Coordinates of C-alpha atoms in Angstrom, one line a residue:
M11 CA -2.8 36.1 -130.8
A12 CA -0.7 32.9 -131.4
T13 CA 0.1 31.0 -128.4
S14 CA 2.0 27.8 -127.8
K15 CA 0.0 24.9 -126.5
S16 CA 0.8 23.4 -123.2
P17 CA 1.0 19.7 -122.8
R18 CA -2.4 18.1 -121.8
R19 CA -2.8 16.8 -118.4
P20 CA -3.1 13.2 -118.2
Y21 CA -6.4 11.6 -117.2
T22 CA -6.9 9.0 -114.6
S23 CA -9.5 6.5 -114.1
S24 CA -11.1 8.7 -111.5
P25 CA -13.9 11.0 -112.7
S26 CA -12.9 14.0 -114.5
S27 CA -12.0 17.3 -112.7
P28 CA -14.8 19.6 -112.1
N29 CA -14.9 22.8 -114.2
L30 CA -16.0 25.8 -112.3
D31 CA -17.4 28.9 -113.8
F32 CA -15.8 31.8 -112.1
Q33 CA -16.8 35.2 -113.5
L34 CA -14.7 38.3 -112.5
R35 CA -15.9 41.4 -113.8
S36 CA -13.7 44.4 -113.4
R37 CA -15.0 47.6 -114.9
V38 CA -12.2 49.9 -116.2
N39 CA -12.6 53.4 -117.4
T40 CA -10.2 54.3 -120.0
D41 CA -10.5 57.9 -118.9
F42 CA -7.5 58.2 -116.7
Y43 CA -8.9 60.6 -114.1
S44 CA -12.5 59.1 -114.2
A45 CA -11.1 55.8 -112.6
P46 CA -12.8 54.9 -109.3
T47 CA -11.0 54.6 -106.1
F48 CA -11.6 52.5 -103.0
E49 CA -11.9 55.5 -100.7
E50 CA -14.5 57.2 -102.5
P51 CA -16.5 56.0 -105.7
K52 CA -16.6 58.5 -108.5
K53 CA -19.8 59.2 -110.2
K54 CA -18.2 60.4 -113.5
S55 CA -18.8 58.5 -116.7
S56 CA -17.1 58.4 -120.2
G57 CA -18.3 57.6 -123.5
F58 CA -16.6 54.3 -123.4
L59 CA -18.6 52.9 -120.5
P60 CA -22.5 52.6 -120.7
H61 CA -22.8 53.0 -116.9
P62 CA -20.6 54.6 -114.1
P63 CA -17.8 52.6 -112.9
S64 CA -18.2 50.5 -109.8
P65 CA -15.9 48.6 -107.6
T66 CA -15.0 45.1 -108.8
T67 CA -17.7 42.6 -108.5
L68 CA -17.0 38.9 -108.4
D69 CA -20.0 36.6 -109.5
V70 CA -19.8 32.8 -108.9
H71 CA -22.4 30.5 -110.4
T72 CA -22.6 26.9 -111.6
V73 CA -22.7 26.5 -115.4
P74 CA -24.6 23.5 -116.7
D75 CA -22.7 20.7 -118.6
I76 CA -23.1 21.7 -122.1
R77 CA -21.2 18.9 -123.6
R78 CA -23.1 16.2 -121.8
K79 CA -26.3 18.1 -121.7
R80 CA -27.0 16.6 -118.3
S81 CA -27.6 19.6 -116.3
S82 CA -30.6 18.2 -114.5
N83 CA -28.5 15.7 -112.7
P84 CA -27.1 16.7 -109.4
P85 CA -23.3 17.7 -109.4
T86 CA -20.8 15.5 -107.8
I87 CA -17.1 16.4 -107.2
S88 CA -14.9 13.6 -107.1
T89 CA -11.6 15.4 -107.6
S90 CA -9.7 18.0 -105.7
N91 CA -7.9 19.3 -108.8
P92 CA -10.4 21.5 -110.6
T93 CA -9.8 22.6 -114.2
V94 CA -10.2 26.3 -114.8
A95 CA -11.1 27.7 -117.9
I96 CA -11.4 31.6 -118.7
S97 CA -13.4 32.8 -121.6
R98 CA -14.8 36.2 -122.7
V99 CA -18.4 36.5 -121.5
S100 CA -19.7 39.3 -123.9
S101 CA -18.2 41.5 -126.4
S102 CA -20.5 44.4 -125.3
R103 CA -18.7 44.5 -121.8
P104 CA -15.6 46.7 -121.3
P105 CA -12.1 45.1 -122.1
S106 CA -11.7 44.5 -118.5
S107 CA -14.7 42.3 -118.1
Y108 CA -14.1 38.7 -118.1
T109 CA -15.6 35.4 -117.2
M110 CA -13.6 32.7 -115.8
N111 CA -15.7 29.4 -116.3
T112 CA -15.1 26.2 -114.5
V113 CA -17.3 23.4 -115.7
E114 CA -17.9 20.6 -113.4
T115 CA -18.0 17.4 -115.3
Y116 CA -19.3 14.2 -113.4
S117 CA -18.0 10.6 -114.3
D118 CA -20.5 7.9 -115.5
D119 CA -20.3 4.3 -116.9
E120 CA -19.9 5.7 -120.4
E121 CA -16.7 7.8 -119.8
E122 CA -14.4 5.1 -121.2
E123 CA -16.3 5.0 -124.6
E124 CA -15.9 8.8 -125.1
E125 CA -12.3 9.2 -123.8
G126 CA -11.2 10.0 -127.4
E127 CA -13.7 12.7 -127.8
E128 CA -13.1 14.1 -124.4
E129 CA -9.3 14.4 -125.2
E130 CA -10.1 16.6 -128.2
E131 CA -12.5 18.7 -126.3
D132 CA -10.1 19.0 -123.4
T133 CA -7.2 20.1 -125.7
E134 CA -9.4 22.7 -127.3
D135 CA -10.4 23.9 -123.7
D136 CA -6.8 24.1 -122.5
D137 CA -5.8 26.0 -125.7
G138 CA -8.7 28.6 -125.1
F139 CA -7.7 28.8 -121.4
I140 CA -4.1 29.6 -122.3
D141 CA -5.1 32.2 -124.8
V142 CA -7.5 34.0 -122.5
Q143 CA -5.0 33.8 -119.6
E144 CA -2.3 35.4 -121.5
E145 CA -4.7 38.1 -122.8
F146 CA -6.1 38.7 -119.3
Y147 CA -2.4 39.2 -118.0
T148 CA -1.4 41.6 -120.8
V149 CA -4.4 43.9 -120.2
Q150 CA -3.3 47.1 -118.3
Q151 CA -5.2 47.1 -114.9
P152 CA -6.2 50.4 -113.3
F153 CA -5.6 49.2 -109.8
K154 CA -5.0 46.2 -107.8
V155 CA -7.7 44.0 -106.4
N156 CA -7.5 42.0 -103.1
P157 CA -9.6 39.0 -103.5
S158 CA -10.0 38.7 -99.7
D159 CA -11.7 42.2 -99.8
I160 CA -14.2 41.0 -102.5
I161 CA -17.5 39.7 -101.0
T162 CA -18.5 36.5 -103.0
R163 CA -22.3 35.9 -103.6
P164 CA -23.7 32.7 -104.9
A165 CA -25.4 32.8 -108.4
S166 CA -28.6 31.3 -107.0
R167 CA -30.1 30.5 -103.7
S168 CA -30.5 26.8 -104.8
S169 CA -26.9 26.1 -105.8
K170 CA -24.2 25.4 -103.2
L171 CA -20.7 24.9 -103.8
S172 CA -19.2 21.8 -102.6
E173 CA -15.9 21.6 -100.3
S174 CA -13.7 20.8 -103.3
A175 CA -15.1 23.6 -105.3
Q176 CA -14.5 26.1 -102.4
R177 CA -10.9 24.8 -102.1
G178 CA -10.4 25.4 -105.9
M179 CA -11.9 29.0 -105.6
A180 CA -9.5 29.8 -102.9
L181 CA -6.5 28.4 -104.8
L182 CA -7.6 30.5 -107.9
S183 CA -8.1 33.5 -105.8
E184 CA -4.4 33.3 -104.3
T185 CA -3.0 32.7 -107.8
Y186 CA -5.0 35.7 -109.2
S187 CA -3.8 37.9 -106.2
T188 CA -0.2 37.0 -106.8
S189 CA -0.4 37.8 -110.5
R190 CA -2.1 41.2 -109.7
E191 CA 0.6 42.2 -107.3
G192 CA 3.3 42.5 -110.0
S193 CA 1.0 44.5 -112.3
P194 CA 2.1 48.2 -112.8
I195 CA -0.2 50.7 -111.3
P196 CA 0.2 54.4 -112.3
P197 CA 1.2 56.5 -109.3
S198 CA -1.3 59.2 -110.4
I199 CA -4.2 56.8 -110.3
S200 CA -3.4 55.6 -106.8
S201 CA -2.9 59.3 -105.6
I202 CA -6.3 60.5 -107.0
S203 CA -7.8 60.1 -103.4
K204 CA -5.0 62.2 -101.8
N205 CA -5.4 64.9 -104.5
D206 CA -8.9 65.2 -103.8
E207 CA -8.3 65.5 -100.1
L208 CA -5.7 68.1 -100.8
K209 CA -8.1 70.0 -103.0
V210 CA -10.8 69.8 -100.1
L211 CA -8.3 71.0 -97.6
Q212 CA -6.9 73.7 -100.0
M213 CA -10.6 75.0 -100.4
N214 CA -11.1 74.9 -96.7
L215 CA -7.9 76.7 -96.0
D216 CA -8.8 79.3 -98.6
R217 CA -12.3 79.7 -97.0
A218 CA -10.6 80.0 -93.5
L219 CA -8.2 82.6 -94.8
Q220 CA -11.1 84.5 -96.4
E221 CA -12.9 84.4 -93.0
K222 CA -9.8 85.5 -91.2
K223 CA -9.4 88.5 -93.6
E224 CA -13.0 89.5 -92.8
V225 CA -12.6 89.1 -89.1
E226 CA -9.4 91.0 -89.2
A227 CA -11.0 93.8 -91.2
R228 CA -14.0 93.9 -88.7
N229 CA -11.5 93.8 -85.8
A230 CA -9.6 96.8 -87.3
Q231 CA -12.9 98.7 -87.7
L232 CA -13.8 97.9 -84.1
H233 CA -10.3 99.0 -83.0
K234 CA -10.6 102.1 -84.8
A235 CA -14.0 102.8 -83.4
A236 CA -12.6 102.1 -79.8
Q237 CA -9.9 104.5 -80.4
E238 CA -12.3 107.2 -81.5
L239 CA -14.4 106.6 -78.5
Q240 CA -11.3 106.6 -76.2
R241 CA -10.3 110.0 -77.9
Q242 CA -13.8 111.4 -77.4
N243 CA -13.7 110.3 -73.8
E244 CA -10.4 111.9 -73.1
D245 CA -11.7 115.2 -74.6
L246 CA -14.9 115.1 -72.5
Q247 CA -12.8 114.4 -69.4
K248 CA -10.7 117.4 -70.2
K249 CA -13.8 119.6 -70.6
L250 CA -15.2 118.3 -67.5
A251 CA -12.0 119.1 -65.7
N252 CA -11.9 122.5 -67.1
R253 CA -15.5 123.2 -66.2
D254 CA -14.8 122.0 -62.7
R255 CA -11.9 124.5 -62.5
D256 CA -14.1 127.3 -63.9
Y257 CA -16.8 126.4 -61.2
E258 CA -14.3 126.5 -58.6
I259 CA -13.1 129.9 -59.7
M260 CA -16.7 131.1 -60.1
S261 CA -17.6 129.9 -56.7
K262 CA -14.5 131.6 -55.3
N263 CA -15.2 134.9 -57.1
Y264 CA -18.8 134.7 -55.9
L265 CA -17.9 134.4 -52.4
D266 CA -15.4 137.3 -52.7
H267 CA -18.1 139.3 -54.2
V268 CA -20.6 138.4 -51.6
R269 CA -17.9 139.5 -49.0
T270 CA -17.5 142.8 -50.6
I271 CA -21.2 143.4 -50.4
R272 CA -22.4 141.2 -47.4
A273 CA -20.9 141.3 -43.8
T274 CA -21.1 137.5 -43.6
D275 CA -21.6 134.5 -45.7
D276 CA -24.9 133.4 -43.8
D277 CA -28.2 132.7 -45.5
H278 CA -31.6 131.9 -44.2
S279 CA -30.7 128.2 -43.3
T280 CA -27.6 129.3 -41.3
I281 CA -29.4 132.1 -39.7
G282 CA -32.3 129.9 -38.6
D283 CA -29.8 127.4 -37.2
K284 CA -27.9 130.1 -35.1
L285 CA -31.1 131.6 -33.9
N286 CA -32.2 128.2 -32.5
Q287 CA -28.9 127.6 -31.0
L288 CA -29.1 131.0 -29.2
K289 CA -32.6 130.2 -27.7
A290 CA -31.2 126.8 -26.5
L291 CA -28.4 128.5 -24.8
I292 CA -30.7 130.8 -23.0
E293 CA -32.9 127.8 -21.8
H294 CA -30.0 125.8 -20.8
M295 CA -28.4 128.5 -18.6
I296 CA -31.5 129.3 -16.7
R297 CA -32.1 125.7 -16.0
K298 CA -28.7 125.2 -14.6
T299 CA -28.7 128.3 -12.6
Q300 CA -32.0 127.5 -10.8
G301 CA -30.7 124.2 -9.4
S302 CA -32.4 121.0 -8.6
K303 CA -36.1 121.8 -8.0
S304 CA -35.4 125.5 -8.4
A305 CA -33.4 125.5 -5.0
N306 CA -31.3 128.5 -6.2
L307 CA -34.3 130.4 -7.2
N308 CA -34.8 133.8 -5.2
K309 CA -38.5 134.0 -5.6
A310 CA -39.0 137.5 -3.9
A311 CA -36.4 139.1 -6.2
A312 CA -37.9 137.3 -9.2
I313 CA -41.4 138.6 -8.3
E314 CA -40.2 142.2 -7.7
H315 CA -38.6 142.2 -11.2
F316 CA -41.7 140.8 -12.6
R317 CA -43.7 143.5 -10.9
S318 CA -41.4 146.3 -12.0
S319 CA -41.7 145.2 -15.6
G320 CA -45.4 146.0 -15.6
L321 CA -46.5 142.5 -16.7
L322 CA -47.6 141.3 -13.4
E323 CA -50.6 143.4 -13.1
E324 CA -52.3 141.8 -16.2
F325 CA -50.9 138.4 -15.5
P326 CA -53.7 135.7 -15.1
V327 CA -52.0 134.2 -12.0
R328 CA -51.8 136.0 -8.7
E329 CA -48.5 137.0 -7.3
G330 CA -48.9 134.5 -4.3
N331 CA -49.6 131.6 -6.7
L332 CA -46.7 132.1 -8.9
E333 CA -44.8 128.7 -9.2
P334 CA -41.1 128.3 -9.9
S335 CA -41.6 127.1 -13.4
L336 CA -43.4 130.3 -14.4
L337 CA -40.7 132.5 -12.7
N338 CA -38.0 130.5 -14.7
L339 CA -40.0 131.2 -18.0
Y340 CA -40.3 134.7 -17.0
M341 CA -36.3 135.0 -16.6
E342 CA -35.9 133.4 -20.0
S343 CA -37.9 136.2 -21.5
V344 CA -35.9 138.8 -19.6
V345 CA -32.7 137.5 -20.9
M346 CA -33.9 137.5 -24.6
S347 CA -35.7 140.9 -24.2
H348 CA -32.2 142.4 -23.2
L349 CA -30.5 140.8 -26.3
V350 CA -33.3 142.0 -28.8
T351 CA -33.2 145.5 -27.2
N352 CA -29.4 145.8 -27.4
F353 CA -28.7 144.0 -30.6
F354 CA -31.6 142.9 -32.8
D355 CA -34.0 145.8 -32.6
K356 CA -32.0 148.4 -34.5
P357 CA -32.3 149.9 -38.1
L358 CA -28.9 149.1 -39.1
S359 CA -26.6 148.1 -36.3
S360 CA -26.3 148.6 -32.6
V361 CA -22.8 150.0 -33.1
F362 CA -23.9 152.6 -35.6
D363 CA -24.5 156.2 -34.5
Y364 CA -26.8 157.4 -37.3
N365 CA -29.5 154.6 -37.0
S366 CA -32.5 157.1 -37.0
G367 CA -30.9 159.1 -40.0
F368 CA -30.1 155.8 -41.9
K369 CA -33.7 154.6 -41.5
D370 CA -35.2 157.7 -43.2
I371 CA -32.6 157.6 -46.0
Y372 CA -33.1 153.9 -46.5
E373 CA -37.0 154.2 -46.7
W374 CA -36.5 157.1 -49.2
M375 CA -34.2 155.2 -51.5
Y376 CA -36.2 152.0 -51.3
T377 CA -39.3 153.6 -52.6
R378 CA -37.3 154.9 -55.6
N379 CA -34.7 152.0 -56.4
S380 CA -35.0 149.1 -54.0
A381 CA -31.9 147.3 -55.5
L382 CA -29.7 150.2 -54.9
A383 CA -31.1 150.8 -51.5
V384 CA -30.4 147.1 -50.5
R385 CA -26.8 147.3 -51.9
W386 CA -26.2 150.5 -49.9
R387 CA -27.3 148.9 -46.7
Q388 CA -25.3 145.9 -47.3
Q389 CA -22.2 148.0 -48.0
L390 CA -22.6 149.7 -44.8
C391 CA -22.8 146.6 -42.9
V392 CA -19.5 145.5 -44.6
M393 CA -18.0 148.8 -43.5
L394 CA -19.1 148.4 -39.9
T395 CA -17.5 145.0 -39.7
Q396 CA -14.1 146.2 -40.9
D397 CA -14.2 149.6 -39.1
P398 CA -11.8 149.4 -36.0
V399 CA -14.0 152.1 -34.3
A400 CA -17.0 150.0 -34.9
K401 CA -15.2 146.9 -33.5
A402 CA -14.5 148.7 -30.3
R403 CA -18.0 149.9 -29.9
R404 CA -19.1 146.3 -30.4
E405 CA -16.8 145.1 -27.5
A406 CA -18.1 147.9 -25.3
L407 CA -21.8 147.1 -26.0
V408 CA -21.1 143.4 -25.5
T409 CA -19.4 144.1 -22.1
K410 CA -22.3 146.4 -21.0
T411 CA -24.9 143.7 -21.8
T412 CA -23.0 141.1 -20.1
N413 CA -22.6 143.0 -17.0
E414 CA -26.4 143.7 -16.8
L415 CA -27.5 140.3 -17.4
T416 CA -24.8 138.9 -14.9
A417 CA -26.1 141.2 -12.2
L418 CA -29.7 140.3 -12.7
I419 CA -29.0 136.6 -12.7
S420 CA -26.9 136.7 -9.8
K421 CA -29.8 138.6 -8.0
V422 CA -32.5 136.1 -8.9
Y423 CA -30.5 132.9 -8.6
S424 CA -27.9 132.5 -5.7
N425 CA -24.6 131.0 -6.4
A426 CA -24.9 131.9 -9.9
N427 CA -21.7 132.4 -11.8
E428 CA -22.6 132.5 -15.5
S429 CA -20.7 135.6 -16.6
T430 CA -18.8 133.6 -19.2
K431 CA -21.8 132.0 -20.8
I432 CA -23.8 135.4 -20.9
R433 CA -20.9 137.0 -22.7
E434 CA -20.9 134.1 -25.2
L435 CA -24.6 134.9 -25.6
C436 CA -24.0 138.5 -26.2
V437 CA -21.3 137.9 -28.8
K438 CA -23.5 135.4 -30.8
A439 CA -26.5 137.9 -30.6
F440 CA -24.3 140.7 -32.1
E441 CA -22.9 138.6 -34.9
L442 CA -26.4 137.1 -35.6
S443 CA -28.0 140.7 -35.9
V444 CA -25.3 141.8 -38.3
A445 CA -26.0 138.8 -40.6
M446 CA -29.8 139.5 -40.4
T447 CA -29.1 143.1 -41.5
A448 CA -26.8 142.2 -44.3
L449 CA -29.2 140.0 -46.1
E450 CA -31.1 141.3 -49.2
S451 CA -34.3 141.1 -47.1
V452 CA -33.7 142.2 -43.6
I453 CA -34.7 139.7 -40.7
S454 CA -36.2 141.6 -37.9
P455 CA -37.9 140.5 -34.6
V456 CA -41.8 140.1 -34.6
Y457 CA -43.9 140.7 -31.3
V458 CA -47.0 138.9 -30.4
Q459 CA -49.7 140.9 -28.6
L460 CA -50.8 139.5 -25.1
G461 CA -54.2 138.3 -24.7
I462 CA -54.7 136.8 -28.3
P463 CA -55.6 133.2 -28.8
F464 CA -52.9 130.6 -29.5
D465 CA -52.0 130.3 -33.2
E466 CA -49.9 127.2 -33.9
E467 CA -48.9 128.7 -37.2
I468 CA -46.8 131.5 -35.8
M469 CA -46.5 130.4 -32.1
A470 CA -44.9 127.5 -30.1
T471 CA -45.9 126.4 -26.7
S472 CA -43.7 126.3 -23.6
H473 CA -43.9 124.3 -20.6
K474 CA -47.3 123.8 -18.8
S475 CA -48.8 126.0 -21.5
S476 CA -52.5 125.4 -22.7
T477 CA -53.0 125.5 -26.5
D478 CA -56.7 126.4 -26.0
G479 CA -55.9 129.6 -23.9
K480 CA -54.7 133.0 -24.6
V481 CA -51.2 134.4 -24.7
A482 CA -50.2 135.5 -21.2
L483 CA -46.4 135.7 -21.5
L484 CA -44.1 136.3 -24.6
I485 CA -40.8 134.4 -23.9
F486 CA -39.0 134.6 -27.3
P487 CA -40.2 136.7 -30.1
G488 CA -40.6 135.7 -33.7
F489 CA -38.2 136.6 -36.4
K490 CA -39.1 137.3 -40.0
D491 CA -38.0 138.9 -43.1
S492 CA -39.4 141.5 -45.3
N493 CA -40.7 139.0 -47.9
E494 CA -44.1 137.5 -47.4
N495 CA -43.1 133.9 -48.1
G496 CA -39.6 134.2 -46.8
F497 CA -37.8 133.3 -43.4
Y498 CA -40.0 133.0 -40.3
S499 CA -39.1 131.7 -36.8
K500 CA -42.0 131.0 -34.5
S501 CA -42.7 132.9 -31.3
K502 CA -42.4 131.0 -28.0
V503 CA -45.5 131.8 -25.7
W504 CA -47.1 130.8 -22.5
C505 CA -50.8 130.7 -22.6
Y506 CA -53.3 130.3 -19.7

């Protein structure tokens, strides 16, 4: 490359300007897409570079004075205008690797004698400097370099730049930065990092979209499964509602069927409750009519009735020693005995005229077909409850029993007016007797013999009764059905 020589800078009597060696190595990759960026160094390599590209390095070191061969002398700088020379360091480096050499020369006593020789050498140096500078500026740079961002490091630990050399380096860096600002930079190279970021963002977006599709597919499956479960739940709810309606219809039909074959809807539990209520009503009525401390008790009338029943002869307590509590227990037994005789102790019903004939026919049928005999008995009970003539007979029997008990109570207890309660007792006893007869297994009264020891399994004690004694008075009989392990109500006794 032919260049025009610039005029030589005149020398003065002061020492020559120091020449600083300033090496700037900038590695450039001819591969356009392999060029490094400041954001993220690339690890690619091309065939042109022997090693991967790296950020620009700036090496500064002191070059010995070759001309004078006086490198052993300590350098001294006597001028603030350094001379800068740039030369190619090695041909093996990439085209963008250069070395800027500034050689420091120091004045001595022989400088005047060698002035002519120095002029020739300086002229050659200036020519080389201009050639290299023009070649450096004509080379296309891949990116701009801000010298302020470059970390400088000394060439050796022992060498230190003087203040003048540092000012020269600063001036050189400013000039270099100004010249680099005008160099063209391909837009594609400056946007490599942005393209990489866009590629990464695009990859992340694609991955997110793929995950979104998978989540949406899973959500669709779950939604479909939820709809299927909802449909199954609705079907089960409909089936359950239909079952409930069917059960209601079956229950209604069963009750209607029971009413057609049974006089009442009672079972063993309801019959047991009604029987206990009947006993409690009898006890409450006698307790109320006797008054405070048995003041209303007519002891003579009670003993007379006791004697006429035939029970007083074998009673363990003598007639003169009978206490009011014993006489009240005896009156309870008298009331229950009337109810049992008039309502409970009948083959079919107290209002049926053919009880004796019914008993014989029922026993004959039961030995041959028990189910048919039971059904026949239940149907007769239903007919008696619905027959108007049977209803009239029931009213007559209730009235007759009420009058008999009212007369007896009024005779034994003075100022007694319990006809209403006695009638209520009679009505309950009649309804309970019909319910006992209308069951599949008939519930009938069970009597306890007098004089037997007390048995807590079938007996219940009364007031002032001894559990170690024998039965002296049967107050309430027991009630039991025809089954061995069926319904049973204990007898109430007084033991002495």
